[in-house]
Structures are given as C-alpha cells and as structure tokens.
Coordinates of C-alpha atoms in Angstrom, one line a residue:
X1 CA 31.5 -14.5 -7.0
X2 CA 28.0 -13.4 -7.9
X3 CA 27.9 -9.8 -9.1
X4 CA 24.5 -8.4 -10.0
X5 CA 24.5 -5.4 -12.3
X6 CA 22.2 -2.7 -13.6
X7 CA 23.9 0.2 -15.3
X8 CA 27.4 -0.5 -14.0
X9 CA 29.3 0.1 -17.3
X10 CA 31.6 2.5 -15.6
X11 CA 32.7 0.1 -12.9
X12 CA 32.2 -3.6 -13.9
X13 CA 35.5 -3.9 -15.7
X14 CA 37.5 -2.6 -12.7
X15 CA 35.5 -4.8 -10.3
X16 CA 36.2 -7.9 -12.3
X17 CA 39.9 -7.0 -12.7
X18 CA 40.4 -6.4 -9.0
X19 CA 38.5 -9.6 -8.1
X20 CA 40.6 -11.7 -10.5
X21 CA 43.8 -10.2 -9.0
X22 CA 42.6 -10.7 -5.4
X23 CA 41.4 -14.3 -5.8
X24 CA 42.9 -15.7 -9.0
X25 CA 41.2 -19.1 -8.8
X26 CA 37.7 -17.7 -8.3
X27 CA 35.1 -17.7 -10.9
X28 CA 32.9 -14.6 -11.4
X29 CA 29.3 -14.6 -12.5
X30 CA 27.9 -11.2 -13.7
X31 CA 24.1 -11.3 -13.4
X32 CA 22.9 -8.4 -15.7
X33 CA 19.3 -7.2 -15.7
X34 CA 19.4 -5.9 -19.4
X35 CA 21.3 -2.8 -18.4
X36 CA 20.5 0.1 -20.9
X37 CA 24.0 1.4 -20.6
X38 CA 25.6 -1.8 -22.1
X39 CA 27.0 -3.4 -18.9
X40 CA 26.0 -6.8 -20.2
X41 CA 27.8 -6.3 -23.4
X42 CA 31.0 -5.2 -21.6
X43 CA 30.7 -8.3 -19.4
X44 CA 30.3 -10.5 -22.4
X45 CA 33.5 -9.1 -23.9
X46 CA 35.4 -9.7 -20.7
X47 CA 34.0 -13.3 -20.5
X48 CA 35.3 -14.0 -24.0
X49 CA 38.8 -13.1 -22.9
X50 CA 38.7 -14.9 -19.5
X51 CA 37.3 -18.4 -18.9
X52 CA 36.8 -17.5 -15.2
X53 CA 34.3 -14.8 -16.1
X54 CA 30.7 -15.8 -16.9
X55 CA 27.5 -13.7 -17.7
X56 CA 23.9 -14.5 -16.9
X57 CA 21.5 -12.2 -18.9
X58 CA 18.0 -11.6 -17.5
X59 CA 15.2 -10.0 -19.4
X60 CA 14.8 -6.8 -17.3
X61 CA 15.2 -5.1 -14.0
X62 CA 13.7 -7.6 -11.5
X63 CA 15.5 -6.5 -8.3
X64 CA 18.6 -7.4 -6.4
X65 CA 17.1 -10.4 -4.5
X66 CA 15.9 -12.1 -7.7
X67 CA 19.3 -11.5 -9.3
X68 CA 21.1 -13.1 -6.4
X69 CA 18.7 -16.1 -6.4
X70 CA 19.3 -16.6 -10.1
X71 CA 23.0 -16.3 -9.6
X72 CA 23.0 -18.7 -6.7
X73 CA 21.0 -21.2 -8.7
X74 CA 23.5 -21.0 -11.5
X75 CA 26.4 -21.7 -9.1
X76 CA 24.7 -24.5 -7.2
X77 CA 23.8 -26.3 -10.4
X78 CA 27.6 -26.2 -11.3
X79 CA 28.7 -27.5 -7.8
X80 CA 30.6 -24.5 -6.6
X81 CA 31.5 -24.9 -2.9
X82 CA 31.2 -21.2 -1.9
X83 CA 29.1 -18.5 -3.4
X84 CA 29.9 -14.8 -2.7
X85 CA 27.7 -11.7 -2.9
X86 CA 29.5 -8.6 -4.1
X87 CA 28.5 -5.3 -5.6
X88 CA 30.0 -4.1 -8.9
X89 CA 30.2 -0.4 -7.9
X90 CA 33.4 -0.5 -5.8
X91 CA 31.7 -0.3 -2.4
X92 CA 32.9 -3.8 -1.6
X93 CA 36.7 -4.1 -1.7
X94 CA 37.7 -7.3 -3.6
X95 CA 41.0 -7.1 -1.7
X96 CA 39.1 -8.2 1.4
X97 CA 37.7 -11.4 -0.3
X98 CA 40.5 -13.6 1.0
X99 CA 39.4 -12.7 4.6
X100 CA 35.8 -13.7 3.9
X101 CA 36.8 -16.9 2.2
X102 CA 39.2 -17.9 5.0
X103 CA 36.4 -17.4 7.5
X104 CA 34.0 -19.5 5.4
X105 CA 36.2 -22.5 6.1
X106 CA 34.6 -22.6 9.6
X107 CA 31.2 -21.0 9.0
X108 CA 28.1 -21.5 6.9
X109 CA 27.6 -17.8 6.3
X110 CA 30.2 -15.0 6.6
X111 CA 29.0 -11.4 6.6
X112 CA 31.4 -8.6 5.8
X113 CA 30.4 -6.2 8.5
X114 CA 30.7 -2.5 8.7
X115 CA 29.7 -2.4 12.3
X116 CA 31.8 -4.9 14.2
X117 CA 35.2 -3.8 15.7
X118 CA 37.5 -3.0 12.8
X119 CA 34.7 -2.4 10.3
X120 CA 34.1 1.1 8.9
X121 CA 32.5 3.2 6.2
X122 CA 34.3 5.7 4.0
X123 CA 32.7 8.8 2.3
X124 CA 29.2 7.5 2.9
X125 CA 26.5 10.2 3.0
X126 CA 25.2 10.8 6.5
X127 CA 21.6 10.0 5.5
X128 CA 22.5 6.6 4.0
X129 CA 24.6 5.7 7.0
X130 CA 21.9 6.7 9.4
X131 CA 19.3 4.6 7.5
X132 CA 21.7 1.6 7.6
X133 CA 22.5 1.9 11.3
X134 CA 18.9 2.5 12.4
X135 CA 17.8 -0.4 10.2
X136 CA 20.3 -2.8 11.7
X137 CA 19.5 -1.7 15.2
X138 CA 15.8 -2.2 14.5
X139 CA 16.5 -5.6 13.0
X140 CA 18.4 -6.7 16.1
X141 CA 15.6 -5.6 18.4
X142 CA 12.7 -7.0 16.3
X143 CA 14.3 -10.4 15.6
X144 CA 16.4 -10.8 18.7
X145 CA 19.5 -11.5 16.7
X146 CA 23.0 -10.5 17.7
X147 CA 24.1 -9.7 14.1
X148 CA 25.5 -6.2 13.8
X149 CA 25.2 -5.9 10.0
X150 CA 22.3 -8.0 8.9
X151 CA 21.8 -5.7 5.9
X152 CA 25.3 -6.0 4.6
X153 CA 25.6 -7.3 1.1
X154 CA 29.3 -8.5 1.0
X155 CA 29.0 -12.1 2.2
X156 CA 30.1 -15.6 1.5
X157 CA 27.8 -18.7 1.7
X158 CA 28.7 -22.3 1.8
X159 CA 26.7 -24.1 -0.9
X160 CA 25.4 -26.5 1.7
X161 CA 23.9 -23.6 3.6
X162 CA 22.2 -22.1 0.6
X163 CA 20.6 -25.5 -0.2
X164 CA 19.2 -25.5 3.4
X165 CA 17.8 -22.0 3.1
X166 CA 15.2 -22.6 0.4
X167 CA 16.4 -19.6 -1.6
X168 CA 13.8 -20.2 -4.3
X169 CA 11.1 -19.0 -1.8
X170 CA 12.8 -15.7 -1.1
X171 CA 10.8 -12.8 -2.4
X172 CA 12.6 -10.0 -0.6
X173 CA 14.6 -7.3 -2.3
X174 CA 17.4 -4.8 -1.4
X175 CA 18.2 -4.5 2.3
X176 CA 15.4 -6.9 3.1
X177 CA 16.9 -9.7 1.0
X178 CA 20.1 -9.6 3.0
X179 CA 18.1 -9.7 6.3
X180 CA 15.9 -12.5 5.0
X181 CA 18.8 -14.8 4.2
X182 CA 20.7 -14.0 7.4
X183 CA 17.6 -14.5 9.5
X184 CA 16.9 -17.9 7.8
X185 CA 20.5 -18.9 8.6
X186 CA 20.2 -18.0 12.2
X187 CA 16.8 -19.6 12.7
X188 CA 18.1 -22.7 10.9
X189 CA 21.0 -23.1 13.4
X190 CA 23.7 -22.4 10.9
X191 CA 27.0 -20.9 11.9
X192 CA 26.9 -17.2 11.0
X193 CA 30.0 -15.0 11.7
X194 CA 30.8 -11.4 10.9
X195 CA 34.2 -10.2 9.8
X196 CA 35.2 -6.5 9.6
X197 CA 35.3 -4.8 6.2
X198 CA 35.7 -1.2 4.9
X199 CA 32.7 -0.1 2.9
X200 CA 33.5 2.7 0.4
X201 CA 30.9 5.0 -1.1
X202 CA 30.8 4.5 -4.9
X203 CA 32.6 7.1 -6.9
X204 CA 30.7 6.5 -10.2
X205 CA 27.1 5.6 -11.1
X206 CA 24.0 5.9 -8.9
X207 CA 22.7 4.0 -5.9
X208 CA 19.7 1.8 -6.4
X209 CA 18.4 2.5 -2.9
X210 CA 15.0 4.1 -2.7
X211 CA 12.1 4.6 -0.4
X212 CA 10.3 1.5 -1.6
X213 CA 13.2 -0.7 -0.6
X214 CA 13.3 0.8 2.9
X215 CA 9.5 0.5 3.3
X216 CA 9.6 -3.2 2.3
X217 CA 12.4 -3.9 4.8
X218 CA 10.5 -2.2 7.6
X219 CA 7.3 -4.1 6.9
X220 CA 8.9 -7.5 6.5
X221 CA 11.2 -7.2 9.5
X222 CA 8.3 -6.0 11.7
X223 CA 6.2 -9.0 10.5
X224 CA 9.0 -11.5 11.0
X225 CA 9.7 -10.1 14.5
X226 CA 6.0 -10.3 15.5
X227 CA 5.8 -13.9 14.4
X228 CA 9.0 -14.7 16.2
X229 CA 7.9 -13.1 19.4
X230 CA 4.5 -14.8 19.2
X231 CA 6.2 -18.2 18.9
X232 CA 8.4 -17.4 21.9
X233 CA 5.4 -16.4 23.9
X234 CA 3.5 -19.6 23.0
X235 CA 6.5 -21.7 23.9
X236 CA 6.8 -19.9 27.2
X237 CA 3.1 -20.3 28.1
X238 CA 3.1 -23.9 27.0
X239 CA 6.1 -24.6 29.3
X240 CA 4.6 -22.8 32.3
X241 CA 1.4 -24.9 32.0
X242 CA 3.5 -28.1 32.3

C-alpha cells in the first residue's frame, strides 16, 4: 500500500491502523515529502513498532505523481506482487481494500470508482464534485475510453502491469497522473476494471487540489486526445487507400 503524505499528521496514524486491520498481511509504505507538520516522524515511530510499515523520506514537496513513482519503484525493487495507491486523509476507505485486491486477481489495474453503479461520494463539496465529474466526462470524450473514473486515486496495480507502463517516464501530477497511468494501461491492452467505492470528504487537513493541477490535466488530456484522434484518422485514411 503506497500512501503519499504531505502534512497528514492528523490522519496518518488512523489510516495505517485501519489498513492494517483491513488487510493484516499487507505492507504499507508511507512516502513523505518532508512534511513540515511532522508526518514523517510519526510514520517513523509507527514503523519502529510494526515491521509491516515502512517510510520513504523525500527531500521536499515534489508532487503526487513523483511520490507514487518513487513508491512504486521501492515496491517493484522488493518484488511485491500488487501495489496499491491510497490517500492518507480518510477519503479512501481501507475497509474496501479487500474488494480491490480480490478484483486484482483477474485484472492488471483495478480502479476504485465513484461513478460506476454502487459507487458514491459522501460530504464532498459541490465544486469539487463538479470538477471531478466534468473532468472524467471530458477524459472519456477526448481519449475515447470507457472508464468512468479515470481520475480516481484508489487503485491496485499488478507489478507486471507497472513494469509495462514505463512509470519512470511519467511526469504528470494530481488528477493527470491518474489519467496518465490509466490511459497507458488501456492503450497497452492491459485489463482495466472498475469496482465501486465510497469516497468520503476528508474531515481533517486541507486538500492539495489547486488550479494548477486542473490546468495541467486539461492541457495534457487535450494533447493526448488530439494525438490519439490523429492516429485513428491516419489509420482510417491508410486503410481506405488500400
């Protein structure tokens, strides 16, 4: 379980405890970006008491995508079979992990989805929910993918899939990082499935979402979509000439 943190001192302990209870055999890697509030130190203390908890300290705040890439690299180098993305703020319910892990037995990537039947959000501000829904609709239209929640950040990857996705070349952050990996998986012919989850608005701490992340996602998805459609058009024209 790869859990990136930046100023999550109020929630990291509970997130780890709930995860250990839900999936006792799982190992947890906290990837901390030198949180000023001492999150990394708290994680270190928990790791000293539990050999299933590990901490990867980074030099500063470098973004969600870079944190996950570092965490995945750590896990792949130690031959873990499945690597999971999960927030530390309580938005992702650790009690739903068994469902994701069970689904991963027959898939390369499992996305915990808010927008498939059975999925839902709880106490999420209307503005945030609107941005998410519009972003996912735009992603489906631009990329021609059937995924309902390409921006969702609660997901499980098989290690073999991550090795195919060339994660070291991923430069995207935030929403866009999630779209990037899902889009790579779809283009690569990997089996991607969505399972319903309940996404709960955090009760403590502050969201890391900002306008820069939204703008990056819009630009990158538009670019990827244009390239994808151009390739489709070239293939169509090439086939018609024959």
